[in-house]
């Protein structure tokens, strides 16, 4: 009888010990497994989440660039054949976009936030004199956006099509002037096909 009582007490103690371990939380192995799963899910899902945010930014980005290009054209009206010969980031682009909530402006660097780091020439916008329709350099200007994510294609180009006379994607022309310098045609499917996956796309928009 005494042996039976001792065995019963030991069984009760083991049950209590097991119950206390269960109430004490997860083991290190369990915590490590959960952390590993979370990290894997974050790695797999990050591109999709990033693409979602980029798609949401495109309309505002394209809209502000469209307004800037329109204003630059109005301000350049006059008798000069090369009204954009001195146009650059320091004097024109950065000051105009400095108070924007869409772009990040640091000094003369304008980050478009559609991909890339936004540092140096990676993920940034540069304005420069250009030549269109047989005119001299400075008769037009161009905006170059580097390291644009493919999720911005082709909405970015389609939105800026109305103000741009020339559009190129990754060095290939998606829109150019006609034979008599009239506005050419733009194909959104062509622009989409010229884009590559990731933050690896360079867009150039030019106008006079």
Backbone as JSON, one array per atom type, in Angstrom:
{
  "sequence": "XXXXXXXXXXXXXXXXXXXXXXXXXXXXXXXXXXXXXXXXXXXXXXXXXXXXXXXXXXXXXXXXXXXXXXXXXXXXXXXXXXXXXXXXXXXXXXXXXXXXXXXXXXXXXXXXXXXXXXXXXXXXXXXXXXXXXXXXXXXXXXXXXXXXXXXXXXXXXXXXXXXXXXXXXXXXXXXXXXXXXXXXXXXXXXXXXXXXXXXXXXXXXXXX",
  "N": [[0.83, -1.21, 0.0], [1.93, 1.19, 0.83], [3.92, 1.47, -1.07], [2.33, 1.78, -3.26], [1.16, 4.27, -2.79], [3.4, 5.93, -2.87], [4.15, 5.68, -5.55], [1.91, 6.78, -6.72], [2.07, 9.44, -5.8], [4.44, 10.24, -7.03], [3.69, 10.12, -9.71], [1.77, 12.11, -9.74], [3.4, 14.33, -9.19], [5.04, 14.35, -11.47], [3.13, 14.93, -13.4], [2.35, 17.47, -12.56], [4.76, 18.83, -12.93], [5.09, 18.63, -15.71], [2.86, 20.07, -16.5], [3.52, 22.6, -15.51], [5.73, 23.19, -17.13], [4.49, 23.4, -19.56], [2.91, 25.66, -19.12], [4.86, 27.51, -18.81], [5.71, 28.62, -21.24], [7.07, 28.8, -24.64], [9.62, 26.6, -25.91], [13.14, 27.12, -26.63], [13.73, 26.02, -29.08], [11.25, 25.95, -30.34], [10.65, 28.71, -30.45], [12.77, 29.57, -32.09], [12.11, 28.23, -34.47], [9.71, 29.5, -35.18], [10.62, 32.13, -35.58], [12.32, 31.71, -37.77], [10.44, 30.96, -39.72], [8.95, 33.33, -39.95], [10.92, 35.08, -40.94], [11.47, 33.9, -43.43], [8.96, 34.19, -44.7], [8.86, 36.98, -44.78], [10.99, 37.59, -46.5], [10.16, 36.36, -48.87], [7.75, 37.7, -49.34], [8.41, 40.41, -49.49], [9.15, 41.66, -52.08], [6.61, 41.76, -53.33], [5.11, 43.36, -51.59], [6.62, 45.72, -51.72], [6.29, 46.3, -54.44], [3.55, 46.83, -54.47], [3.37, 49.26, -53.0], [4.89, 50.91, -54.67], [3.36, 50.94, -57.03], [1.22, 52.39, -56.06], [2.38, 54.89, -55.75], [2.93, 55.81, -58.3], [0.92, 57.35, -59.89], [0.86, 59.9, -58.55], [3.55, 60.66, -58.7], [4.0, 60.76, -61.51], [2.12, 62.7, -62.14], [3.1, 65.03, -60.83], [5.55, 65.38, -62.16], [4.63, 65.83, -64.7], [3.33, 68.29, -64.4], [5.54, 69.85, -63.72], [7.06, 69.72, -66.1], [5.32, 70.97, -67.87], [5.21, 73.55, -66.78], [7.89, 74.32, -67.08], [8.06, 74.46, -69.85], [6.31, 76.57, -70.4], [7.63, 78.66, -69.08], [9.85, 78.91, -70.69], [9.21, 80.11, -73.02], [9.87, 82.27, -75.72], [12.22, 84.13, -77.76], [14.55, 82.71, -78.03], [16.52, 80.12, -79.5], [17.52, 78.08, -78.11], [16.31, 77.63, -75.42], [16.6, 76.02, -73.19], [19.22, 75.64, -72.56], [20.71, 76.02, -70.24], [19.49, 74.56, -68.32], [19.15, 72.63, -65.33], [19.56, 70.39, -62.48], [20.21, 71.81, -60.13], [19.4, 74.51, -60.49], [16.81, 74.34, -61.44], [15.2, 71.79, -61.3], [15.47, 70.64, -58.6], [14.85, 72.91, -56.83], [12.19, 73.33, -57.61], [10.87, 71.02, -56.83], [11.36, 70.72, -54.18], [9.62, 71.12, -51.98], [7.86, 69.11, -52.29], [5.72, 66.37, -51.46], [5.92, 64.0, -52.6], [8.39, 63.41, -53.82], [11.81, 62.91, -52.72], [14.03, 65.27, -51.83], [17.37, 66.01, -51.67], [19.76, 68.24, -51.22], [20.88, 68.81, -54.4], [19.93, 66.52, -55.39], [17.33, 64.52, -56.54], [15.16, 62.17, -55.5], [13.1, 59.71, -56.91], [11.57, 57.71, -55.76], [10.46, 55.43, -56.8], [11.81, 53.14, -56.91], [15.18, 51.83, -56.55], [17.91, 53.37, -54.66], [17.88, 56.09, -54.2], [20.09, 57.6, -53.86], [22.92, 59.36, -54.99], [23.22, 58.56, -58.32], [21.35, 56.63, -58.39], [18.14, 55.6, -58.57], [17.11, 58.15, -59.0], [16.23, 61.46, -60.33], [17.18, 63.28, -63.17], [17.63, 66.33, -64.82], [18.28, 67.75, -68.0], [19.74, 69.62, -70.78], [18.52, 69.0, -74.11], [18.21, 67.73, -77.51], [15.84, 67.97, -80.05], [13.95, 67.12, -82.98], [15.75, 68.04, -84.95], [16.79, 70.32, -83.86], [19.15, 72.37, -81.97], [21.24, 71.35, -79.18], [19.68, 72.05, -76.21], [17.48, 73.12, -77.25], [15.5, 71.61, -76.44], [14.5, 69.72, -73.48], [15.36, 67.08, -71.21], [14.15, 64.57, -68.96], [15.55, 62.23, -66.89], [14.97, 59.18, -65.39], [16.3, 56.95, -63.19], [16.81, 53.46, -62.31], [14.13, 52.52, -61.96], [11.4, 50.71, -60.7], [9.89, 47.75, -62.11], [7.18, 47.66, -61.65], [6.22, 50.15, -62.02], [5.88, 50.42, -64.67], [3.48, 50.22, -67.33], [2.49, 52.63, -66.55], [3.73, 55.0, -65.7], [5.05, 55.94, -68.05], [2.83, 56.13, -69.74], [1.29, 58.13, -68.54], [2.98, 60.35, -68.74], [3.12, 60.58, -71.41], [1.5, 62.44, -72.75], [2.76, 64.94, -72.43], [5.31, 64.52, -73.28], [7.55, 64.42, -76.04], [9.38, 62.64, -76.84], [10.11, 59.4, -75.75], [12.01, 57.07, -74.01], [12.86, 53.75, -73.04], [15.03, 52.03, -71.14], [17.04, 52.62, -72.99], [15.88, 52.15, -75.45], [13.79, 53.49, -77.9], [10.49, 54.4, -77.22], [8.67, 56.19, -77.99], [8.75, 58.62, -80.52], [9.51, 61.6, -82.47], [7.54, 62.46, -85.37], [7.95, 62.29, -89.01], [7.84, 64.93, -89.85], [8.46, 66.35, -87.61], [6.23, 66.28, -86.03], [4.13, 65.25, -83.26], [4.77, 61.97, -82.19], [3.62, 58.51, -82.1], [2.57, 56.58, -79.28], [2.95, 53.5, -77.65], [1.62, 51.69, -75.15], [1.92, 48.99, -74.56], [4.29, 48.34, -75.82], [6.07, 49.86, -74.29], [5.77, 48.56, -71.85], [6.81, 46.04, -72.47], [9.45, 46.67, -72.85], [10.43, 47.04, -70.36], [12.25, 45.62, -67.6], [12.42, 43.16, -64.98], [12.49, 44.16, -61.52], [14.4, 46.85, -59.9], [15.52, 48.12, -62.25], [15.22, 49.77, -64.45], [15.5, 52.42, -66.81], [14.14, 55.47, -67.57], [13.58, 57.95, -70.05], [12.35, 61.09, -70.68], [11.53, 63.51, -73.01], [11.04, 66.86, -74.16], [10.0, 69.88, -75.92]],
  "CA": [[0.0, 0.0, 0.0], [2.82, 2.35, 0.91], [4.58, 1.6, -2.38], [1.33, 2.31, -4.19], [1.01, 5.7, -2.51], [4.61, 6.61, -3.36], [4.06, 5.71, -7.02], [0.85, 7.75, -7.08], [2.6, 10.78, -5.55], [5.43, 10.54, -8.08], [2.94, 10.36, -10.95], [1.15, 13.44, -9.6], [4.47, 15.32, -9.3], [5.45, 14.43, -12.89], [2.06, 15.62, -14.12], [2.44, 18.9, -12.21], [5.98, 19.35, -13.56], [4.8, 18.76, -17.14], [1.9, 21.17, -16.65], [4.25, 23.86, -15.28], [6.56, 23.45, -18.31], [3.6, 23.87, -20.62], [2.49, 27.02, -18.79], [6.04, 28.38, -18.8], [5.96, 29.22, -22.55], [7.68, 27.97, -25.67], [11.03, 26.28, -25.77], [14.01, 27.86, -27.54], [13.6, 25.4, -30.4], [9.98, 26.42, -30.9], [10.81, 30.14, -30.77], [13.66, 29.64, -33.25], [11.37, 27.79, -35.66], [8.76, 30.57, -35.53], [11.4, 33.25, -36.12], [12.77, 31.31, -39.1], [9.29, 31.02, -40.62], [8.63, 34.75, -40.16], [11.96, 35.64, -41.81], [11.25, 33.37, -44.78], [7.77, 34.84, -45.24], [9.2, 38.37, -45.05], [11.85, 37.61, -47.69], [9.34, 36.0, -50.03], [6.68, 38.67, -49.56], [8.89, 41.8, -49.61], [8.99, 42.24, -53.42], [5.2, 42.03, -53.61], [4.72, 44.52, -50.78], [7.31, 46.88, -52.31], [5.62, 46.6, -55.71], [2.25, 47.42, -54.16], [3.57, 50.65, -52.63], [5.37, 51.63, -55.85], [2.21, 51.15, -57.89], [0.42, 53.45, -55.46], [3.06, 56.18, -55.89], [3.12, 56.21, -59.7], [0.08, 58.46, -60.36], [1.28, 61.18, -57.97], [4.87, 60.97, -59.26], [3.83, 61.16, -62.91], [1.36, 63.95, -62.16], [3.97, 66.16, -60.48], [6.52, 65.57, -63.24], [3.88, 66.41, -65.83], [3.14, 69.72, -64.08], [6.84, 70.5, -63.8], [7.44, 69.85, -67.51], [4.44, 71.98, -68.46], [5.66, 74.86, -66.28], [9.18, 74.6, -67.72], [7.79, 74.85, -71.23], [5.72, 77.92, -70.38], [8.67, 79.62, -68.67], [10.9, 79.0, -71.7], [8.7, 80.77, -74.22], [10.62, 83.47, -76.09], [12.84, 84.11, -79.08], [15.77, 81.91, -78.05], [16.44, 78.8, -80.13], [17.95, 77.08, -77.12], [15.88, 78.16, -74.12], [16.91, 75.1, -72.09], [20.67, 75.36, -72.6], [21.3, 76.06, -68.89], [18.61, 73.88, -67.37], [19.8, 71.57, -64.56], [18.92, 70.07, -61.2], [20.47, 72.82, -59.11], [18.65, 75.74, -60.71], [15.43, 74.13, -61.88], [14.44, 70.64, -60.8], [15.46, 70.53, -57.14], [14.06, 73.97, -56.2], [10.77, 73.19, -57.92], [10.3, 69.85, -56.17], [11.86, 70.63, -52.8], [8.52, 71.05, -51.02], [6.96, 68.03, -52.69], [5.55, 65.23, -50.55], [6.07, 62.8, -53.44], [9.81, 63.16, -54.03], [12.74, 63.24, -51.64], [15.06, 66.15, -52.38], [18.52, 66.22, -50.79], [20.66, 69.08, -52.01], [20.42, 68.86, -55.79], [19.53, 65.16, -55.76], [15.89, 64.29, -56.42], [14.82, 60.74, -55.52], [11.71, 59.56, -57.37], [10.93, 56.77, -54.85], [9.82, 54.35, -57.55], [12.82, 52.1, -56.98], [16.54, 52.31, -56.31], [18.24, 53.86, -53.31], [17.68, 57.53, -54.07], [21.38, 58.19, -53.53], [23.77, 59.51, -56.18], [22.45, 58.45, -59.57], [20.55, 55.42, -58.26], [16.78, 55.9, -58.14], [16.98, 59.6, -58.98], [15.79, 62.15, -61.54], [18.13, 64.28, -63.64], [17.16, 67.15, -65.94], [19.42, 68.21, -68.8], [19.4, 70.1, -72.13], [18.43, 67.94, -75.12], [17.95, 68.18, -78.88], [14.74, 67.26, -80.7], [13.47, 67.66, -84.25], [16.79, 68.74, -85.69], [17.24, 71.52, -83.14], [20.42, 72.28, -81.25], [21.14, 70.96, -77.77], [19.12, 73.18, -75.48], [16.18, 73.43, -77.84], [14.58, 70.76, -75.67], [15.11, 69.22, -72.24], [14.99, 65.69, -70.89], [14.15, 64.08, -67.59], [15.99, 60.83, -66.85], [14.69, 58.5, -64.13], [17.08, 55.72, -63.13], [16.45, 52.4, -61.36], [12.69, 52.48, -61.75], [10.9, 49.35, -60.57], [9.03, 47.36, -63.23], [5.77, 47.87, -61.31], [5.85, 51.5, -62.48], [5.63, 50.33, -66.11], [3.8, 51.36, -68.2], [1.67, 53.78, -66.13], [4.57, 56.19, -65.69], [5.22, 56.4, -69.42], [1.52, 56.46, -70.31], [0.86, 59.4, -67.98], [3.82, 61.42, -69.26], [3.06, 60.57, -72.87], [0.86, 63.65, -73.25], [3.66, 66.09, -72.38], [6.62, 64.13, -73.82], [7.65, 64.2, -77.48], [10.23, 61.47, -76.99], [10.18, 58.55, -74.56], [12.81, 55.85, -74.19], [12.9, 52.86, -71.88], [16.25, 51.22, -71.18], [17.82, 52.92, -74.18], [15.11, 51.89, -76.66], [12.76, 54.51, -78.06], [9.09, 53.95, -77.18], [7.93, 57.24, -78.69], [9.66, 59.59, -81.13], [8.84, 62.56, -83.34], [7.22, 62.01, -86.71], [8.84, 62.73, -90.09], [7.81, 66.4, -89.93], [8.59, 66.81, -86.22], [4.98, 66.25, -85.29], [4.14, 64.3, -82.16], [4.7, 60.58, -82.63], [2.67, 57.64, -81.41], [3.08, 55.86, -78.11], [2.28, 52.23, -77.41], [1.86, 51.28, -73.75], [2.37, 47.59, -74.54], [5.72, 48.39, -76.18], [6.78, 50.36, -73.11], [5.75, 47.49, -70.86], [7.71, 44.97, -72.92], [10.83, 47.14, -72.74], [10.82, 47.02, -68.95], [12.76, 44.38, -67.04], [12.05, 43.0, -63.57], [13.33, 44.79, -60.5], [14.72, 48.28, -59.98], [16.56, 48.11, -63.28], [14.73, 50.45, -65.64], [15.81, 53.84, -66.98], [13.2, 56.18, -68.44], [13.94, 59.3, -70.48], [11.23, 61.84, -71.25], [12.05, 64.76, -73.56], [10.06, 67.73, -74.79], [10.51, 71.21, -76.27]],
  "C": [[0.87, 1.25, 0.0], [3.51, 2.58, -0.42], [3.63, 2.2, -3.41], [1.17, 3.8, -4.02], [2.2, 6.49, -3.04], [4.57, 6.75, -4.87], [3.04, 6.74, -7.47], [1.35, 9.17, -6.91], [3.59, 11.2, -6.63], [4.74, 10.86, -9.41], [2.31, 11.74, -10.92], [2.2, 14.53, -9.77], [4.93, 15.48, -10.74], [4.4, 15.18, -13.71], [2.11, 17.12, -13.85], [3.63, 19.55, -12.9], [5.75, 19.6, -15.05], [3.86, 19.93, -17.39], [2.59, 22.51, -16.48], [5.12, 24.21, -16.48], [5.7, 23.97, -19.46], [3.18, 25.32, -20.39], [3.66, 28.0, -18.87], [6.35, 29.03, -20.13], [6.63, 28.25, -23.5], [9.15, 27.69, -25.36], [11.83, 27.11, -26.78], [13.9, 27.33, -28.96], [12.34, 25.9, -31.09], [10.06, 27.89, -31.31], [11.68, 30.32, -32.01], [12.95, 29.26, -34.54], [10.4, 28.87, -36.13], [9.49, 31.75, -36.16], [11.86, 32.93, -37.54], [11.64, 31.39, -40.12], [8.93, 32.46, -40.95], [9.63, 35.39, -41.11], [11.76, 35.18, -43.25], [10.05, 34.05, -45.44], [8.05, 36.3, -45.6], [10.03, 38.5, -46.33], [11.03, 37.35, -48.95], [8.33, 37.1, -50.36], [7.15, 40.09, -49.8], [8.75, 42.38, -51.01], [7.55, 42.6, -53.75], [4.71, 43.25, -52.85], [5.34, 45.8, -51.35], [6.62, 47.29, -53.6], [4.27, 47.26, -55.5], [2.39, 48.9, -53.83], [4.03, 51.48, -53.83], [4.22, 51.92, -56.8], [1.34, 52.29, -57.37], [1.04, 54.83, -55.63], [3.08, 56.7, -57.32], [2.23, 57.37, -60.14], [0.52, 59.83, -59.84], [2.62, 61.61, -58.54], [4.75, 61.48, -60.68], [3.1, 62.49, -63.0], [2.24, 65.16, -61.85], [5.01, 66.43, -61.56], [5.85, 66.2, -64.46], [3.68, 67.91, -65.61], [4.46, 70.47, -64.19], [7.24, 70.74, -65.26], [6.59, 70.92, -68.21], [4.87, 73.38, -68.05], [6.97, 75.26, -66.94], [8.99, 75.06, -69.15], [7.22, 76.27, -71.31], [6.78, 78.97, -70.07], [9.72, 79.83, -69.75], [10.46, 79.75, -72.96], [9.43, 82.08, -74.47], [11.24, 83.3, -77.46], [14.07, 83.22, -79.16], [15.54, 80.55, -78.7], [16.84, 77.69, -79.17], [17.59, 77.56, -75.71], [16.24, 77.28, -72.93], [18.4, 74.81, -71.97], [21.3, 75.33, -71.2], [20.47, 75.3, -67.86], [19.36, 72.76, -66.65], [19.07, 71.35, -63.25], [19.02, 71.21, -60.21], [19.57, 74.05, -59.26], [17.16, 75.52, -60.96], [14.69, 73.0, -61.17], [14.33, 70.6, -59.28], [14.67, 71.65, -56.46], [12.56, 73.81, -56.41], [10.1, 72.06, -57.14], [10.66, 69.72, -54.7], [10.75, 70.47, -51.77], [7.52, 69.94, -51.33], [6.9, 66.94, -51.61], [5.73, 63.91, -51.3], [7.54, 62.41, -53.58], [10.61, 63.46, -52.77], [13.9, 64.02, -52.24], [16.14, 66.38, -51.32], [19.57, 66.98, -51.57], [20.11, 69.22, -53.41], [19.97, 67.49, -56.3], [18.03, 64.97, -55.52], [15.61, 62.79, -56.57], [13.36, 60.57, -55.91], [10.91, 58.57, -56.54], [10.09, 55.7, -55.56], [10.77, 53.17, -57.72], [14.2, 52.69, -56.77], [16.71, 52.86, -54.91], [17.95, 55.34, -53.11], [18.95, 58.27, -53.72], [22.24, 58.24, -54.8], [22.94, 59.49, -57.44], [21.56, 57.21, -59.56], [19.16, 55.77, -57.73], [16.49, 57.39, -58.1], [16.51, 60.15, -60.33], [16.82, 63.21, -61.89], [17.53, 65.02, -64.83], [18.37, 67.69, -66.68], [18.93, 68.75, -70.15], [19.38, 68.93, -73.11], [18.17, 68.56, -76.49], [16.85, 67.32, -79.48], [14.41, 67.92, -82.03], [14.49, 68.45, -85.03], [17.29, 70.01, -85.03], [18.56, 71.28, -82.43], [20.18, 71.79, -79.82], [20.72, 72.2, -76.96], [17.8, 73.64, -76.07], [15.08, 72.61, -77.16], [15.25, 70.39, -74.35], [14.6, 67.81, -71.99], [15.01, 65.45, -69.39], [14.52, 62.6, -67.63], [15.74, 60.27, -65.46], [15.41, 57.15, -64.14], [16.52, 54.74, -62.11], [14.98, 52.41, -60.97], [12.23, 51.02, -61.68], [9.9, 49.03, -61.69], [7.55, 47.56, -62.94], [5.29, 49.26, -61.73], [5.55, 51.52, -63.97], [4.23, 49.77, -66.33], [3.06, 52.63, -67.78], [2.47, 55.07, -66.13], [4.7, 56.78, -67.08], [3.9, 56.85, -70.03], [1.04, 57.83, -69.81], [1.65, 60.56, -68.55], [3.84, 61.48, -70.79], [2.5, 61.88, -73.43], [1.78, 64.85, -73.32], [5.01, 65.8, -73.05], [6.55, 63.9, -75.33], [8.55, 63.01, -77.79], [10.27, 60.72, -75.67], [11.06, 57.35, -74.89], [12.81, 55.07, -72.89], [14.1, 51.94, -72.06], [17.0, 51.38, -72.5], [17.1, 52.68, -75.5], [13.95, 52.87, -76.74], [11.36, 53.87, -78.07], [8.17, 54.97, -77.83], [8.95, 58.22, -79.26], [8.87, 60.54, -82.01], [8.57, 61.95, -84.71], [8.18, 62.6, -87.73], [8.92, 64.25, -90.19], [7.83, 67.04, -88.55], [7.27, 66.92, -85.47], [5.06, 65.17, -84.2], [3.95, 62.88, -82.67], [3.67, 59.8, -81.85], [3.36, 56.89, -80.29], [2.26, 54.6, -77.92], [2.63, 51.75, -76.01], [2.37, 49.85, -73.66], [3.87, 47.51, -74.86], [6.55, 48.83, -74.97], [6.87, 49.28, -72.03], [6.76, 46.4, -71.21], [9.18, 45.37, -72.82], [11.34, 47.12, -71.3], [11.32, 45.64, -68.54], [12.43, 44.34, -65.55], [13.04, 43.69, -62.63], [13.52, 46.27, -60.71], [15.8, 48.51, -61.03], [16.18, 48.86, -64.55], [15.06, 51.94, -65.65], [14.84, 54.43, -68.0], [13.77, 57.55, -68.8], [12.73, 59.92, -71.16], [11.77, 63.19, -71.73], [10.93, 65.55, -74.23], [10.7, 69.09, -75.1], [9.62, 72.29, -75.67]]
}
